[in-house]
Coordinates of C-alpha atoms in Angstrom, one line a residue:
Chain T
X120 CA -27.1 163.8 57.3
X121 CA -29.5 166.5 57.9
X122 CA -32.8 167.4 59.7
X123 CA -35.4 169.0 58.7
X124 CA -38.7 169.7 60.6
X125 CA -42.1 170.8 59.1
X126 CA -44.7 173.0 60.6
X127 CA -46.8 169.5 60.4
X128 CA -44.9 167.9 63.5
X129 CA -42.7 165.7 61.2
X130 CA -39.1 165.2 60.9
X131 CA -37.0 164.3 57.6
X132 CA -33.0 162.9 57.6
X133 CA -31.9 163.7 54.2
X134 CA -28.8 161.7 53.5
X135 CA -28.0 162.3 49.6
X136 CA -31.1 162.2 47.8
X137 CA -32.6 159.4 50.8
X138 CA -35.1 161.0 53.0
X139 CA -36.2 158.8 55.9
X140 CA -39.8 160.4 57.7
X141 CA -41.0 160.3 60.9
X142 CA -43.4 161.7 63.6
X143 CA -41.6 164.2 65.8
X144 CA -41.6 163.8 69.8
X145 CA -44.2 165.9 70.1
X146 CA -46.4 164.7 67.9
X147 CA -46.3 161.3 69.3
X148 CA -47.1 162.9 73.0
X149 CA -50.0 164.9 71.3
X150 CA -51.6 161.8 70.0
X151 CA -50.9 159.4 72.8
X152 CA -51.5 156.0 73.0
X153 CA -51.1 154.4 69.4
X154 CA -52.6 152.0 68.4
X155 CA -52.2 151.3 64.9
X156 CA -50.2 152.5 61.6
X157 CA -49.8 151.9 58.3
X158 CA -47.4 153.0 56.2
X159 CA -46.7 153.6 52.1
X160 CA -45.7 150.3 50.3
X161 CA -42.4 150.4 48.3
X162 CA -42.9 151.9 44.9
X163 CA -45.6 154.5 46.2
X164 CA -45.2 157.6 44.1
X165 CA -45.7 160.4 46.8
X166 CA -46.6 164.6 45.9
X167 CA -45.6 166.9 48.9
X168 CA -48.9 166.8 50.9
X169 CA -50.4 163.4 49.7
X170 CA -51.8 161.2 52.3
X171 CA -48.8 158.6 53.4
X172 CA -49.6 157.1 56.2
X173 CA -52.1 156.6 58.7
X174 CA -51.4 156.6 62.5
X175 CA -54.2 155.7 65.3
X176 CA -54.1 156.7 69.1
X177 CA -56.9 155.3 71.5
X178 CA -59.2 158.2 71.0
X179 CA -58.4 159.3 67.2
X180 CA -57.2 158.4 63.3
X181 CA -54.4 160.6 62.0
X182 CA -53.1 160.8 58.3
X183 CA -49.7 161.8 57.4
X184 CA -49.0 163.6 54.7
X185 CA -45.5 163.8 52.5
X186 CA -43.8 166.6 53.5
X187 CA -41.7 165.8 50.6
X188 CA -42.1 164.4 47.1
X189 CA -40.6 161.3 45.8
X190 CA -41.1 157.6 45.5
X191 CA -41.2 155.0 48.6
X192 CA -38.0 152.7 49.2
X193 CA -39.2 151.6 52.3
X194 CA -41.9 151.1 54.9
X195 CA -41.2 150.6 59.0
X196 CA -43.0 147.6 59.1
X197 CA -41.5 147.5 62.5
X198 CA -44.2 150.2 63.8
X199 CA -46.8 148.4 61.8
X200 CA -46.3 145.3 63.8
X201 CA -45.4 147.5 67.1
X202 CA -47.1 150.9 67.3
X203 CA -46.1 151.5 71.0
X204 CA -42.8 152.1 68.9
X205 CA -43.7 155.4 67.6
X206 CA -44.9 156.9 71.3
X207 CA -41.6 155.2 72.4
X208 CA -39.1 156.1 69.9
X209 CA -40.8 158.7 67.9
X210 CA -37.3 160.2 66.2
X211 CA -35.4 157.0 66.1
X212 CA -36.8 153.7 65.8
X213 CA -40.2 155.3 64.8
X214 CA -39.4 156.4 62.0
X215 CA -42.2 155.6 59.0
X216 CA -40.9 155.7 55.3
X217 CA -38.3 156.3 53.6
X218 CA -38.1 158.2 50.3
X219 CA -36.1 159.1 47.1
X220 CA -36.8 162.8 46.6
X221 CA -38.5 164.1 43.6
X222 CA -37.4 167.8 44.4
X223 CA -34.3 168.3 47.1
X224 CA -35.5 172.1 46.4
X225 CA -38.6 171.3 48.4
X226 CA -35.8 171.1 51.3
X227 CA -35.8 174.8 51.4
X228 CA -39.0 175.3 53.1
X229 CA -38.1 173.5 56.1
X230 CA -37.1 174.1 59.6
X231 CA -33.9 173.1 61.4
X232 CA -33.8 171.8 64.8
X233 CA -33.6 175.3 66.4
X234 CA -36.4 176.8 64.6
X235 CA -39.1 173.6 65.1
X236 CA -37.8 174.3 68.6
X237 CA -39.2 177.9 68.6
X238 CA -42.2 176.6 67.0
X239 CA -42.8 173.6 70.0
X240 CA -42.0 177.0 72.2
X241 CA -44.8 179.1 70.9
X242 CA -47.3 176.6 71.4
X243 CA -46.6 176.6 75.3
Chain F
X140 CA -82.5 178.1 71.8
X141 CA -79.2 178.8 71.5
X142 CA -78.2 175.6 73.5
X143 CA -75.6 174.6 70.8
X144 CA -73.8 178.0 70.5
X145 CA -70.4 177.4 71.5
X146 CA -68.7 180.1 73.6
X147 CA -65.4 180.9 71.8
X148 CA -63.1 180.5 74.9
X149 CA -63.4 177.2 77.1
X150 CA -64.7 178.2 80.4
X151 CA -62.8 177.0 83.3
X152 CA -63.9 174.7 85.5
X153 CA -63.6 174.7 89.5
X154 CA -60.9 172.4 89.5
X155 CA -59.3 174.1 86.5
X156 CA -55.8 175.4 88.0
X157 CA -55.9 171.4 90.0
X158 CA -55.5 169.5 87.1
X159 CA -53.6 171.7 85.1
X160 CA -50.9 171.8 88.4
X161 CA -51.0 167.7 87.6
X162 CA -50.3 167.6 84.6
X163 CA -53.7 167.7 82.6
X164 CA -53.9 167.9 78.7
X165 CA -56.8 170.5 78.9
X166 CA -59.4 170.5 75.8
X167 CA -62.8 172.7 74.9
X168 CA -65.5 170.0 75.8
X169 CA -69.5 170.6 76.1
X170 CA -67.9 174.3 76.2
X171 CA -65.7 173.8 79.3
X172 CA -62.0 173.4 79.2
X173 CA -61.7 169.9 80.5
X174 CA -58.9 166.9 81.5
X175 CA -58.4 164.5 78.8
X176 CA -55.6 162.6 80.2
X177 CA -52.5 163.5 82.3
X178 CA -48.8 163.7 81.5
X179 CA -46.0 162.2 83.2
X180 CA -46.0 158.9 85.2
X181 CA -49.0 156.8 85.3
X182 CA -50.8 159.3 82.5
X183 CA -52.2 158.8 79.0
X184 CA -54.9 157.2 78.6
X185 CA -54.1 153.6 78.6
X186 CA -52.2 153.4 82.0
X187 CA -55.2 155.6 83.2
X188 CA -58.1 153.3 81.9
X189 CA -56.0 150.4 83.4
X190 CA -55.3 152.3 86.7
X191 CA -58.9 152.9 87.0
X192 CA -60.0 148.9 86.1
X193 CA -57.1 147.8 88.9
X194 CA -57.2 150.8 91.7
X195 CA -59.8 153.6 91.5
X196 CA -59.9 156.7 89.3
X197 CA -61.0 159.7 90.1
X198 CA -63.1 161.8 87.0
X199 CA -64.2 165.5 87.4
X200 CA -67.2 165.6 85.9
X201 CA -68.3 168.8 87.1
X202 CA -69.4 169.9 83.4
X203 CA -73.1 167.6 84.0
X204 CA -75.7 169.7 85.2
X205 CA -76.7 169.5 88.4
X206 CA -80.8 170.6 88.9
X207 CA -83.3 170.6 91.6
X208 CA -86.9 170.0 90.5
X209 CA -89.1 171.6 94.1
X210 CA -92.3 172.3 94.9
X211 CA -95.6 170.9 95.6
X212 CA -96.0 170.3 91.7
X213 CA -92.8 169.3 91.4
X214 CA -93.6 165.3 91.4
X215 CA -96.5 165.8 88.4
X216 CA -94.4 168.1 86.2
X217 CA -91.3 165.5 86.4
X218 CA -94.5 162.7 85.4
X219 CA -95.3 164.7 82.6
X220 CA -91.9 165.4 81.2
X221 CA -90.5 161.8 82.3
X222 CA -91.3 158.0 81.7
X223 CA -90.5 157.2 85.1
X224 CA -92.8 156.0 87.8
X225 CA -92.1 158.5 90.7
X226 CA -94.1 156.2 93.1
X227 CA -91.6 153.1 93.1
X228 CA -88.8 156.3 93.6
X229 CA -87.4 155.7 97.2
X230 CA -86.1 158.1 98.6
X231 CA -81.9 157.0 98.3
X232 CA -82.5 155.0 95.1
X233 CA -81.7 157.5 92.5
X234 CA -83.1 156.2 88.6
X235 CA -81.8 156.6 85.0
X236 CA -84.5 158.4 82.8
X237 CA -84.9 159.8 79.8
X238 CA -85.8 163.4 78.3
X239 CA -87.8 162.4 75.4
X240 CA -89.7 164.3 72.4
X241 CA -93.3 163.8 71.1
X242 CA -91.7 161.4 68.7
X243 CA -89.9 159.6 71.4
X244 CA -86.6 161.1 70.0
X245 CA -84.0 161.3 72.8
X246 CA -83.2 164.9 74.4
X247 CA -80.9 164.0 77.1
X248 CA -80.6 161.3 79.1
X249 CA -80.0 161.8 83.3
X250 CA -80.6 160.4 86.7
X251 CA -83.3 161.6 88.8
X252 CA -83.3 160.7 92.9
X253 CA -85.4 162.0 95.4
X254 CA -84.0 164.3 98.1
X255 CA -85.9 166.0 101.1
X256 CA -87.1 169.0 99.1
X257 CA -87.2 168.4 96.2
X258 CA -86.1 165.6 93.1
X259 CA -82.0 166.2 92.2
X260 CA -81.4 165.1 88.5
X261 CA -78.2 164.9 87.3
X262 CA -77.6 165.9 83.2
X263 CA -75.3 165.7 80.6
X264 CA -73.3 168.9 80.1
X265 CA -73.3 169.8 76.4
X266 CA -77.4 169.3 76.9
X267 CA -78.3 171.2 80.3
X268 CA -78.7 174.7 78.8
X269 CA -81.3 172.9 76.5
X270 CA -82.8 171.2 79.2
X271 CA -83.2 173.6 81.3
X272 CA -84.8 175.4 78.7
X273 CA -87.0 172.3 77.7
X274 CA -87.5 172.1 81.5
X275 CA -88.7 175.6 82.1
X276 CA -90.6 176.3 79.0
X277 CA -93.2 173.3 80.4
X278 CA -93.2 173.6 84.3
X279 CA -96.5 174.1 85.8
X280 CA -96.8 176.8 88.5
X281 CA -96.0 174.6 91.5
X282 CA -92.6 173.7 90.2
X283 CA -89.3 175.5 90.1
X284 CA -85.9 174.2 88.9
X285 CA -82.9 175.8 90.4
X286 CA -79.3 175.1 88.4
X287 CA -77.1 174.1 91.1
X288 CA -74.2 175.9 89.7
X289 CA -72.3 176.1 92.8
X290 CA -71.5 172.6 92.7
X291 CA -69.3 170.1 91.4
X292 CA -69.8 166.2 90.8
X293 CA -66.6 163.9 91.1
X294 CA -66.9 159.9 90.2
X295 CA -64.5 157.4 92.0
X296 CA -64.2 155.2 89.9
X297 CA -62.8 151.4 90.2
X298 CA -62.8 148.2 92.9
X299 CA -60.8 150.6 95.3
X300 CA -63.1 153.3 95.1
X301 CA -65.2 152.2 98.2
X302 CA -62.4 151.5 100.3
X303 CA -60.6 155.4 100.1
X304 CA -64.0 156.5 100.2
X305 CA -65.1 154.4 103.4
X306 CA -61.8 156.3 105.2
X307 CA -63.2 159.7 104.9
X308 CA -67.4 159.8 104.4
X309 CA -69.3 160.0 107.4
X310 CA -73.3 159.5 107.4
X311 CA -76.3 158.3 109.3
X312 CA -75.6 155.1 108.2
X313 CA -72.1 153.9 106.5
X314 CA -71.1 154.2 103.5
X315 CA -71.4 150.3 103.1
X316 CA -74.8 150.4 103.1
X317 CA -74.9 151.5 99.4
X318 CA -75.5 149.3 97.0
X319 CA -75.2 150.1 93.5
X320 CA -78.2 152.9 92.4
X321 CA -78.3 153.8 96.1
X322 CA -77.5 157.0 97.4
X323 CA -77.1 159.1 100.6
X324 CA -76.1 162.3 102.1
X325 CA -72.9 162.1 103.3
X326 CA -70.2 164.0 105.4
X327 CA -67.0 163.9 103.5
X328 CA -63.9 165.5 105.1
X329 CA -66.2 168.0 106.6
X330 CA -68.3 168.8 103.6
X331 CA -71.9 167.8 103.1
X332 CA -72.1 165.9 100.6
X333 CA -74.3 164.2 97.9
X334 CA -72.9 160.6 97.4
X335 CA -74.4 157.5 95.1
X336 CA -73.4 154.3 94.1
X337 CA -73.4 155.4 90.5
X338 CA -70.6 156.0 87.5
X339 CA -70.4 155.3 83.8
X340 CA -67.2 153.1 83.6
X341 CA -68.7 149.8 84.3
X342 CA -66.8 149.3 87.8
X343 CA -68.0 149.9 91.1
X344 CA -67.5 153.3 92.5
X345 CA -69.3 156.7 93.5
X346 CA -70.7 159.9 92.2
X347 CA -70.1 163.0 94.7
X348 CA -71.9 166.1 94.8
X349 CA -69.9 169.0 96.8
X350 CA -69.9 172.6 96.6
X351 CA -67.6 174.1 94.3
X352 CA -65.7 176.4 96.8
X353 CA -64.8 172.5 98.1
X354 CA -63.7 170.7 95.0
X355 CA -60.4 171.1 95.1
X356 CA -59.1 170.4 98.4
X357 CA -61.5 166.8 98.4
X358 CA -59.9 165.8 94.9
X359 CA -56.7 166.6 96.8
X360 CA -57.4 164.4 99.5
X361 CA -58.5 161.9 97.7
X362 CA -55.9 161.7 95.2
X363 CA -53.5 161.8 98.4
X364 CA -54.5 158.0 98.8
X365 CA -52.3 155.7 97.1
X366 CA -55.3 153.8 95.3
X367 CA -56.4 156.9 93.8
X368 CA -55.1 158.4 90.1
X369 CA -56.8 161.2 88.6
X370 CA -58.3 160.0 85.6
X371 CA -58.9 162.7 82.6
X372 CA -62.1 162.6 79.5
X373 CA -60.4 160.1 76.9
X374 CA -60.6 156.8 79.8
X375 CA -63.8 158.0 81.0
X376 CA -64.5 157.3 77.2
X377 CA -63.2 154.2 76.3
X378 CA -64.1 152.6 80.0
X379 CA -67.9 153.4 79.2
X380 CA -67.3 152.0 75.4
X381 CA -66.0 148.5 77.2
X382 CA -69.2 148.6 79.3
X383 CA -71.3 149.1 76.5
X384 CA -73.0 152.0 78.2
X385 CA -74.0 154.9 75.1
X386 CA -73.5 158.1 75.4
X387 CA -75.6 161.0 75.0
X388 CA -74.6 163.1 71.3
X389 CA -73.3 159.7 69.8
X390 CA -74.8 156.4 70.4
X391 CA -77.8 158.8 71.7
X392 CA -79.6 161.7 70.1
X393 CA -83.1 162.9 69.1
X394 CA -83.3 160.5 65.7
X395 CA -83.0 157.3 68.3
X396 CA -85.7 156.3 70.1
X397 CA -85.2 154.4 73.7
X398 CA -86.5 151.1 72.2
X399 CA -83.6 151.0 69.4
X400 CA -81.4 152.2 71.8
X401 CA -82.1 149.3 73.8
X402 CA -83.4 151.4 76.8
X403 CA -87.0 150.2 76.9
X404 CA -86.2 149.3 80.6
X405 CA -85.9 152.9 81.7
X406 CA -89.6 153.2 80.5
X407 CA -91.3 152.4 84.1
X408 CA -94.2 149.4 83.6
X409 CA -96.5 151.5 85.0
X410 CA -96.0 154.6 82.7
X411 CA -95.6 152.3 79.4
X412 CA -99.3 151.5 80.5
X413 CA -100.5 155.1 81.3
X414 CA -99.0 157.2 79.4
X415 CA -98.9 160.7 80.3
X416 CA -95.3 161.3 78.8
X417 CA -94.0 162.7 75.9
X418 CA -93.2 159.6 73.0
X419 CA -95.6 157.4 74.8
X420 CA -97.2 156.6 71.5
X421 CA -94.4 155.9 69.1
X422 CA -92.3 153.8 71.9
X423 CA -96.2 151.5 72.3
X424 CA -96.2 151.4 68.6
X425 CA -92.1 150.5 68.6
X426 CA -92.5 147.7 71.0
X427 CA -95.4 146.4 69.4
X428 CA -94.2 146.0 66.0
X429 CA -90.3 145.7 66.9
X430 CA -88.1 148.1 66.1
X431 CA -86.8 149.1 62.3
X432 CA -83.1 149.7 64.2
X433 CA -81.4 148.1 67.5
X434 CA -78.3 149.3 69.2
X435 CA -75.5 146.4 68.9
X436 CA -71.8 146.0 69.7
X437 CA -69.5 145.0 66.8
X438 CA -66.1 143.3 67.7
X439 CA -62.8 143.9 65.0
X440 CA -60.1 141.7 64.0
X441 CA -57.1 143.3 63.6
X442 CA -56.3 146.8 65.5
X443 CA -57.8 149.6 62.9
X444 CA -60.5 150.6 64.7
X445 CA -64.0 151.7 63.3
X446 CA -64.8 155.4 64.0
X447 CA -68.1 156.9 64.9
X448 CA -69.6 157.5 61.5
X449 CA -68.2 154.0 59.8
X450 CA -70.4 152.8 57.6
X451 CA -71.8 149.1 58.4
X452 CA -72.4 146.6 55.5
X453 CA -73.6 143.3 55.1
X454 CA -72.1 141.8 51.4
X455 CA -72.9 145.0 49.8
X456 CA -75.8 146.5 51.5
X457 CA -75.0 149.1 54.2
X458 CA -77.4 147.9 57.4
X459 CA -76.0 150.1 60.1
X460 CA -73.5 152.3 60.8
X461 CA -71.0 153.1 64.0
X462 CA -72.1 155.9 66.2
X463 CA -69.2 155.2 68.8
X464 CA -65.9 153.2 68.1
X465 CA -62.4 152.6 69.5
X466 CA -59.7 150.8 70.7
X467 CA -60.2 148.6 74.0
X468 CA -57.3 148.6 76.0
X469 CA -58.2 145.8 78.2
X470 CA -59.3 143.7 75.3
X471 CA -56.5 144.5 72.7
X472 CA -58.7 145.5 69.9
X473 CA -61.0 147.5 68.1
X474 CA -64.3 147.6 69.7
X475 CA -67.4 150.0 68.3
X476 CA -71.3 150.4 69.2
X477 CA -73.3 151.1 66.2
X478 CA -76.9 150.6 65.0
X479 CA -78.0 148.0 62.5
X480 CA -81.1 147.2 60.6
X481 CA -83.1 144.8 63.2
X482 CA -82.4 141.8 60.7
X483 CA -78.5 142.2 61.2
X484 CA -78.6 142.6 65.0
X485 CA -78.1 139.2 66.4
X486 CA -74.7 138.5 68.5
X487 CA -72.8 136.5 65.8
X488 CA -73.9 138.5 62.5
X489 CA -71.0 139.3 60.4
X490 CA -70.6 142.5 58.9
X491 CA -67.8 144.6 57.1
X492 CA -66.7 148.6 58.5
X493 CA -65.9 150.8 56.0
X494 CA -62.9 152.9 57.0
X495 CA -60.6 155.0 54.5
X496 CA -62.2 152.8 51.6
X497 CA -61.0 149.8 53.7
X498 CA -63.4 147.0 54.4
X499 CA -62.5 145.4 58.2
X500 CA -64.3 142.2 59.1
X501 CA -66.6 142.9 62.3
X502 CA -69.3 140.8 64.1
X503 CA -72.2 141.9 66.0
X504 CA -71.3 141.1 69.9
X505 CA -73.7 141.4 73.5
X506 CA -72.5 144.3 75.6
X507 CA -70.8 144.9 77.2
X508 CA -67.3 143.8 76.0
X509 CA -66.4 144.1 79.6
X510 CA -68.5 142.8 82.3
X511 CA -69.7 145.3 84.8
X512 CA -68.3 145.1 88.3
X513 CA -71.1 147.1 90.2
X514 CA -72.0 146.4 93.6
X515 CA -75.0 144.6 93.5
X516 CA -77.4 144.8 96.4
X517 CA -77.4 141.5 98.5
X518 CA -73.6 141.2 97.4
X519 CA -71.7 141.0 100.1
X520 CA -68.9 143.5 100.4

């Protein structure tokens, strides 16, 4: 499995042609307390940079948008249910769909783990 | 004017490098760089608006505007520029007021008290270069208004706040004296100081005016007590939105009128008689024929909450819409203010928010959601 990070504060395991998406670490901090998300329904046919999701903190809404392309498996209902989740466990449990990808090419664009953490580092 | 121009870089505040050293998520605000909640332990804003409803909080505030009104014309020009009734203003009993227009639109909202030389009023930040302005532009000679720039205002904020305080202000009198709306000089840790029974959270607690140069080492000391967490913009926000209180540049701007707004009180019996203030014939007219509009609370179902903006509907006519909306930690759930049509303002009314072509099932609700917890005179402390 692999992880990819986008300049949108998101992170994507690819395992085969299974992407599962989340809300990196930092994201979560940035937006703090949430208190609401919903997530894409099985079947959902997502382009790269459609509106998938919608995350709430205390003070603001937040849409996430596919990094990727492809067509929903699975929503977390778990975060749905427990949104604290996503501050708590933002790159595990957090995580919000999963996806089968349209377009592994899109992949290319992507950072890896070292390079999102140069980008986290320039925003110090 | 050129009261809305945004400088490009947030100006620090004194107490910048203090809360950055604890921890503070620092963001442009009314054009100053400002706390909206702390990291690590005990920060984001959910602990914090809890810490502050359990312990006490403490909130820079230092962006408001902090004016003297003096001279021997000062009392007439406030008249004329206020509807407040400066004879019934004791000395120690500071008021909330309004800034209106000719059309009773609302310019800023404040608090005016009366010191020894002069009336202090105390503004909202991303409004005091325009009221100043509006200020100047109609003072008589007679009357001079000074921007107290040199100082900073800090609110304690919760049902520990008088106790830490009581430790460390000294006065003619003690600091138990206060009731809420009452205020004093004050000697705290050395430094004179403005203090008043006053805040925007809905609990008891104070309002301190101290130098600048002194900011610093008196949020130090007070954040050395163990009651006492600093407290950063986003729980300042959703403590006010559980006390139902409206703030200025949302649930308040100059297309509502006190009367919607629900702040007809603030318009002093003897001036909604006179006259002599700017609105005073729209707001007789308003509460003559009722108003078209009222200020309301909605309560949500569910945990989506309604943003400022939402639009209000009742079946499929949109009556109102939200001018301030979140989520209330100590309730669990969405909470907004909003206005409505007068016909769709009684408690119990339900209505539909429209959010992200969602509609979510509201009802109109009394504020506040949270009762206040201010110390009322003839309580007994």
């Amino acid at each position: 499995m692999t992880r990819y990070f986008t300049q949108e504060h998101e992170w994507i395991d690819v395992d085969g042609d299974t992407a599962t998406i989340g809300i990196t670490d930092h994201a979560q901090s940035q937006l703090g307390d949430i208190v609401f998300v919903e997530v894409p329904k099985p079947g959902a046919v997502l382009a790269k940079g459609a509106e998938a999701a919608v995350v709430e903190s205390v003070k603001a809404a937040n849409d996430v948008y596919a990094p990727v392309s492809g067509t929903v498996t699975e929503g977390n209902g778990a975060i749905e249910d427990d949104p604290a989740l996503v501050n708590s466990a933002a790159e595990s449990e957090g995580w919000f769909f999963r996806l089968t990808l349209a377009d592994p090419a899109e992949l290319d664009g992507l950072m890896d783990a070292d390079a999102y953490r140069d980008l986290l580092a320039s925003l110090d | 004017m050129s009261d809305h121009d945004t400088p490009a870089e947030a100006q620090p505040l004194p107490l910048d490098e203090w809360h950055r050293a604890r921890g503070a998520r620092m963001v442009p605000f009314a054009g100053y760089a400002m706390p909206v909640q702390y990291t690590g332990p005990g920060g984001g804003i959910v602990a914090e608006h809890e810490w502050t409803r359990s312990h006490a909080g403490l909130f820079d505030v230092s962006h408001m505007g902090q004016l003297l009104l003096s001279g021997e014309r000062a009392e007439a020009a406030l008249e004329a520029l206020l509807p407040i009734d400066l004879r019934t203003l004791e000395p120690g009993a500071p008021r909330y007021s309004l800034l209106l227009d000719e059309d009773a639109g609302i310019i800023d909202d404040l608090i005016v008290a009366r010191w020894e030389d002069g009336f202090f009023i105390v503004v909202n930040g991303a409004t005091k270069h325009g009221d100043i302005a509006h200020f100047e532009e109609r003072l008589p000679a007679g009357a001079t208004l000074r921007h107290l720039e040199d100082r900073a205002l800090l609110a304690l904020q919760g049902p520990a706040a008088f106790a830490v305080l009581d430790r460390h202000a000294t006065g003619a009198t003690p600091l138990s004296t206060l009731s809420f709306m009452r205020g004093a000089h004050f000697t705290l840790a050395g430094t004179a100081a403005w203090i008043s029974r006053t805040g925007y959270t809905g609990e008891d607690g104070f309002e301190i005016s101290i130098p600048s140069a002194k900011a610093a080492s008196i949020a130090e000391l007070l954040c050395s007590e163990p009651e006492v967490h600093p407290i950063g913009l986003g729980a300042r926000d959703s403590l006010r939105l559980e006390a139902g209180l409206p703030l200025y540049g949302h649930d308040l701007d100059r297309t509502t009128d006190p009367v919607s707004a629900g702040l007809g009180w603030a318009i002093a019996r003897r001036r909604r008689a006179e006259g002599g203030f700017p609105g005073h014939a729209p707001i007789a007219r308003l509460v003559e024929q009722g108003p078209a509009w009222r200020r309301v609370g909605l309560s949500f179902d569910g945990r989506l909450p309604a943003r400022e903006g939402a639009p209000l509907f009742a079946g499929d006519a949109e009556v109102g819409r939200v001018t301030s909306g979140g989520f209330s930690p100590t309730l669990g759930r969405p909470i907004a203010m909003a206005y409505v049509d007068a016909a769709h303002a009684a408690p119990g009314t339900p209505l539909t928010a429209e959010v992200r072509g969602r509609r979510l099932e509201a009802a109109v609700t009394p504020l506040p959601f949270v009762p206040h917890r201010y110390h009322r005179q003839g309580a007994s402390r």
